Amino acid sequence: MTAEATYDVYAIKYAESMRPRSDYFIGADPHDGPEPIFYYVWLIKNAQRIILVDTGFNDVRAKSRNRDFLRCPIDALNAIGVLPEDVDTVIITHLHYDHAGNMDKLPNARFVLQEREMGFATGRYMRHELMRSPFELSDVQLMVALNYSGRVDFADGDYELAPGVRLHHVPGHSPGLQAVTVE
């Protein structure tokens, strides 16, 4: 493995919530009871690249969705010596509200999104409340605006984003969901 493909990876917890298990599933859960959820963004960093995986949500979104907001995930980058303007690439795993807020706080970043996710989030299924409930219209509109400004790179399946950083299309949770692996 080359130095170019060696990274430090940081997990940044920015919110949490305790909710009934049934909140996490379409329909009911026969084993309903309280279940915690923790919200993270991930920073992948080496001398050549500063890559952020997802952008979290803000305090306003936390209040509207009844989440316990701990810190702005973008401001929290300062604790690791990274300024928002230092981030060169943002991988958006999917456009759900807890992964795609705060994109406006990263002025120099390019955004990487599966093309299927953009198609789904702007397509015909969003007319159904159940399908659009995990999305926030303002986040989707911002991604469209970022695309219009030439700052979005679309993936179509699996590929190597940078030496040692791979994206994997893993539909299910959302049709354009992508996972990230780092050597």
Short mmCIF file of C-alpha atoms in Angstrom, two decimals:
data_model
loop_
_atom_site.label_atom_id
_atom_site.label_comp_id
_atom_site.label_asym_id
_atom_site.label_seq_id
_atom_site.Cartn_x
_atom_site.Cartn_y
_atom_site.Cartn_z
CA MET A 1 0.00 0.00 0.00
CA THR A 2 1.39 3.38 -0.99
CA ALA A 3 1.38 6.47 1.19
CA GLU A 4 -1.14 7.95 -1.23
CA ALA A 5 -3.54 5.09 -0.38
CA THR A 6 -3.05 5.32 3.40
CA TYR A 7 -5.71 7.29 5.26
CA ASP A 8 -6.79 8.26 8.72
CA VAL A 9 -10.53 7.75 9.19
CA TYR A 10 -12.49 9.64 11.83
CA ALA A 11 -16.03 8.95 13.05
CA ILE A 12 -17.78 12.16 14.12
CA LYS A 13 -20.92 11.63 16.18
CA TYR A 14 -23.19 14.64 15.89
CA ALA A 15 -26.65 13.54 17.12
CA GLU A 16 -28.59 10.74 18.76
CA SER A 17 -32.13 9.70 19.46
CA MET A 18 -34.11 7.16 21.46
CA ARG A 19 -37.23 6.09 19.61
CA PRO A 20 -39.55 3.11 19.32
CA ARG A 21 -38.16 0.39 17.02
CA SER A 22 -41.24 0.74 14.82
CA ASP A 23 -39.95 4.19 13.77
CA TYR A 24 -37.16 2.46 11.86
CA PHE A 25 -39.36 0.22 9.71
CA ILE A 26 -42.14 0.68 7.19
CA GLY A 27 -45.12 -0.72 9.02
CA ALA A 28 -44.86 -2.20 12.50
CA ASP A 29 -42.24 -4.12 14.44
CA PRO A 30 -43.66 -6.97 16.56
CA HIS A 31 -40.80 -6.48 19.05
CA ASP A 32 -41.43 -2.78 19.52
CA GLY A 33 -39.57 -1.04 22.30
CA PRO A 34 -37.09 1.79 22.80
CA GLU A 35 -34.07 1.68 20.48
CA PRO A 36 -31.23 4.20 20.32
CA ILE A 37 -29.81 5.53 17.08
CA PHE A 38 -26.56 7.44 16.73
CA TYR A 39 -25.75 9.77 13.84
CA TYR A 40 -22.25 10.03 12.36
CA VAL A 41 -20.35 11.54 9.48
CA TRP A 42 -16.93 10.17 8.54
CA LEU A 43 -13.74 11.98 7.58
CA ILE A 44 -11.16 10.24 5.37
CA LYS A 45 -7.89 12.12 5.34
CA ASN A 46 -4.31 11.86 4.12
CA ALA A 47 -1.72 14.35 2.83
CA GLN A 48 -3.37 14.50 -0.60
CA ARG A 49 -7.11 14.29 0.12
CA ILE A 50 -9.75 15.36 2.62
CA ILE A 51 -12.93 13.41 1.93
CA LEU A 52 -16.09 13.70 4.00
CA VAL A 53 -18.67 10.93 3.95
CA ASP A 54 -22.11 12.50 4.40
CA THR A 55 -22.91 15.89 5.88
CA GLY A 56 -25.46 15.17 8.60
CA PHE A 57 -28.22 17.57 9.59
CA ASN A 58 -28.39 20.85 11.50
CA ASP A 59 -30.02 21.97 14.75
CA VAL A 60 -33.20 23.15 13.00
CA ARG A 61 -33.66 19.75 11.34
CA ALA A 62 -32.91 18.03 14.67
CA LYS A 63 -35.72 19.98 16.34
CA SER A 64 -38.21 19.33 13.55
CA ARG A 65 -37.47 15.58 13.66
CA ASN A 66 -37.12 15.36 17.46
CA ARG A 67 -33.44 14.35 17.50
CA ASP A 68 -30.88 15.21 20.18
CA PHE A 69 -28.39 17.45 18.42
CA LEU A 70 -24.88 17.32 19.90
CA ARG A 71 -22.88 19.48 17.48
CA CYS A 72 -22.77 20.64 13.89
CA PRO A 73 -20.86 17.89 12.08
CA ILE A 74 -19.16 20.41 9.79
CA ASP A 75 -18.03 22.63 12.68
CA ALA A 76 -16.78 19.49 14.48
CA LEU A 77 -14.16 19.02 11.74
CA ASN A 78 -12.18 21.82 13.46
CA ALA A 79 -11.40 19.44 16.33
CA ILE A 80 -9.35 17.33 13.88
CA GLY A 81 -7.68 20.36 12.33
CA VAL A 82 -9.88 20.50 9.22
CA LEU A 83 -11.70 23.63 8.09
CA PRO A 84 -14.85 23.32 5.98
CA GLU A 85 -13.06 24.94 3.03
CA ASP A 86 -10.32 22.23 3.23
CA VAL A 87 -12.74 19.43 2.30
CA ASP A 88 -12.17 18.62 -1.38
CA THR A 89 -14.69 15.79 -1.82
CA VAL A 90 -17.97 14.83 -0.16
CA ILE A 91 -19.45 11.40 -0.71
CA ILE A 92 -23.19 11.51 -0.16
CA THR A 93 -24.18 7.92 0.57
CA HIS A 94 -27.83 8.77 -0.14
CA LEU A 95 -30.07 11.82 0.05
CA HIS A 96 -31.96 11.07 3.28
CA TYR A 97 -32.15 14.04 5.67
CA ASP A 98 -29.54 12.64 8.09
CA HIS A 99 -26.93 12.25 5.36
CA ALA A 100 -27.39 15.27 3.10
CA GLY A 101 -27.88 18.43 5.18
CA ASN A 102 -25.18 21.08 5.64
CA MET A 103 -23.86 20.75 2.06
CA ASP A 104 -23.92 24.54 1.82
CA LYS A 105 -21.21 24.73 4.53
CA LEU A 106 -18.55 23.16 2.26
CA PRO A 107 -17.66 25.88 -0.26
CA ASN A 108 -14.86 24.10 -2.15
CA ALA A 109 -16.04 20.51 -2.18
CA ARG A 110 -17.12 18.39 -5.09
CA PHE A 111 -19.99 16.04 -4.27
CA VAL A 112 -20.18 12.40 -5.35
CA LEU A 113 -23.61 10.78 -5.60
CA GLN A 114 -24.97 7.72 -7.35
CA GLU A 115 -26.94 8.87 -10.39
CA ARG A 116 -29.80 6.54 -9.40
CA GLU A 117 -30.16 8.38 -6.10
CA MET A 118 -30.62 11.74 -7.79
CA GLY A 119 -33.14 10.19 -10.18
CA PHE A 120 -35.08 8.66 -7.32
CA ALA A 121 -35.04 11.78 -5.12
CA THR A 122 -36.31 13.97 -7.98
CA GLY A 123 -38.55 11.41 -9.65
CA ARG A 124 -42.11 10.23 -9.63
CA TYR A 125 -41.99 8.31 -6.35
CA MET A 126 -41.57 11.49 -4.33
CA ARG A 127 -45.26 12.26 -4.82
CA HIS A 128 -45.92 9.58 -2.16
CA GLU A 129 -45.49 10.79 1.44
CA LEU A 130 -44.17 7.44 2.65
CA MET A 131 -41.37 7.48 0.07
CA ARG A 132 -40.38 11.12 0.55
CA SER A 133 -40.55 11.19 4.36
CA PRO A 134 -36.83 10.45 4.90
CA PHE A 135 -35.88 13.17 2.39
CA GLU A 136 -35.89 16.93 2.90
CA LEU A 137 -36.91 18.94 -0.13
CA SER A 138 -34.38 21.69 0.66
CA ASP A 139 -31.50 19.15 0.67
CA VAL A 140 -32.60 17.68 -2.66
CA GLN A 141 -33.00 21.17 -4.13
CA LEU A 142 -29.50 22.08 -2.94
CA MET A 143 -28.07 18.97 -4.61
CA VAL A 144 -29.80 20.00 -7.84
CA ALA A 145 -28.32 23.52 -7.48
CA LEU A 146 -24.85 22.05 -6.83
CA ASN A 147 -25.25 19.99 -9.98
CA TYR A 148 -26.25 23.09 -11.95
CA SER A 149 -23.07 24.76 -10.70
CA GLY A 150 -20.93 21.83 -11.89
CA ARG A 151 -19.98 20.53 -8.43
CA VAL A 152 -21.58 17.06 -8.54
CA ASP A 153 -19.89 13.97 -9.92
CA PHE A 154 -22.29 11.12 -10.58
CA ALA A 155 -21.36 7.51 -9.99
CA ASP A 156 -22.99 4.65 -11.86
CA GLY A 157 -22.20 1.62 -9.74
CA ASP A 158 -18.93 0.70 -8.08
CA TYR A 159 -15.69 2.56 -8.70
CA GLU A 160 -12.45 3.77 -7.16
CA LEU A 161 -12.79 7.39 -6.10
CA ALA A 162 -9.15 7.74 -5.05
CA PRO A 163 -6.32 5.26 -4.48
CA GLY A 164 -7.59 3.06 -1.64
CA VAL A 165 -11.10 4.61 -1.50
CA ARG A 166 -13.87 2.70 -3.27
CA LEU A 167 -17.58 3.39 -3.69
CA HIS A 168 -20.02 0.48 -3.85
CA HIS A 169 -23.60 0.74 -5.09
CA VAL A 170 -25.72 -1.15 -2.52
CA PRO A 171 -29.39 -0.37 -3.24
CA GLY A 172 -32.10 -1.25 -0.76
CA HIS A 173 -32.40 1.39 1.93
CA SER A 174 -32.57 3.84 -0.99
CA PRO A 175 -32.18 2.93 -4.69
CA GLY A 176 -28.95 4.92 -5.05
CA LEU A 177 -27.36 4.02 -1.71
CA GLN A 178 -23.59 3.75 -1.86
CA ALA A 179 -21.16 2.40 0.71
CA VAL A 180 -17.52 3.40 1.06
CA THR A 181 -14.51 1.20 1.76
CA VAL A 182 -11.08 2.53 2.71
CA GLU A 183 -7.88 0.48 2.69
#
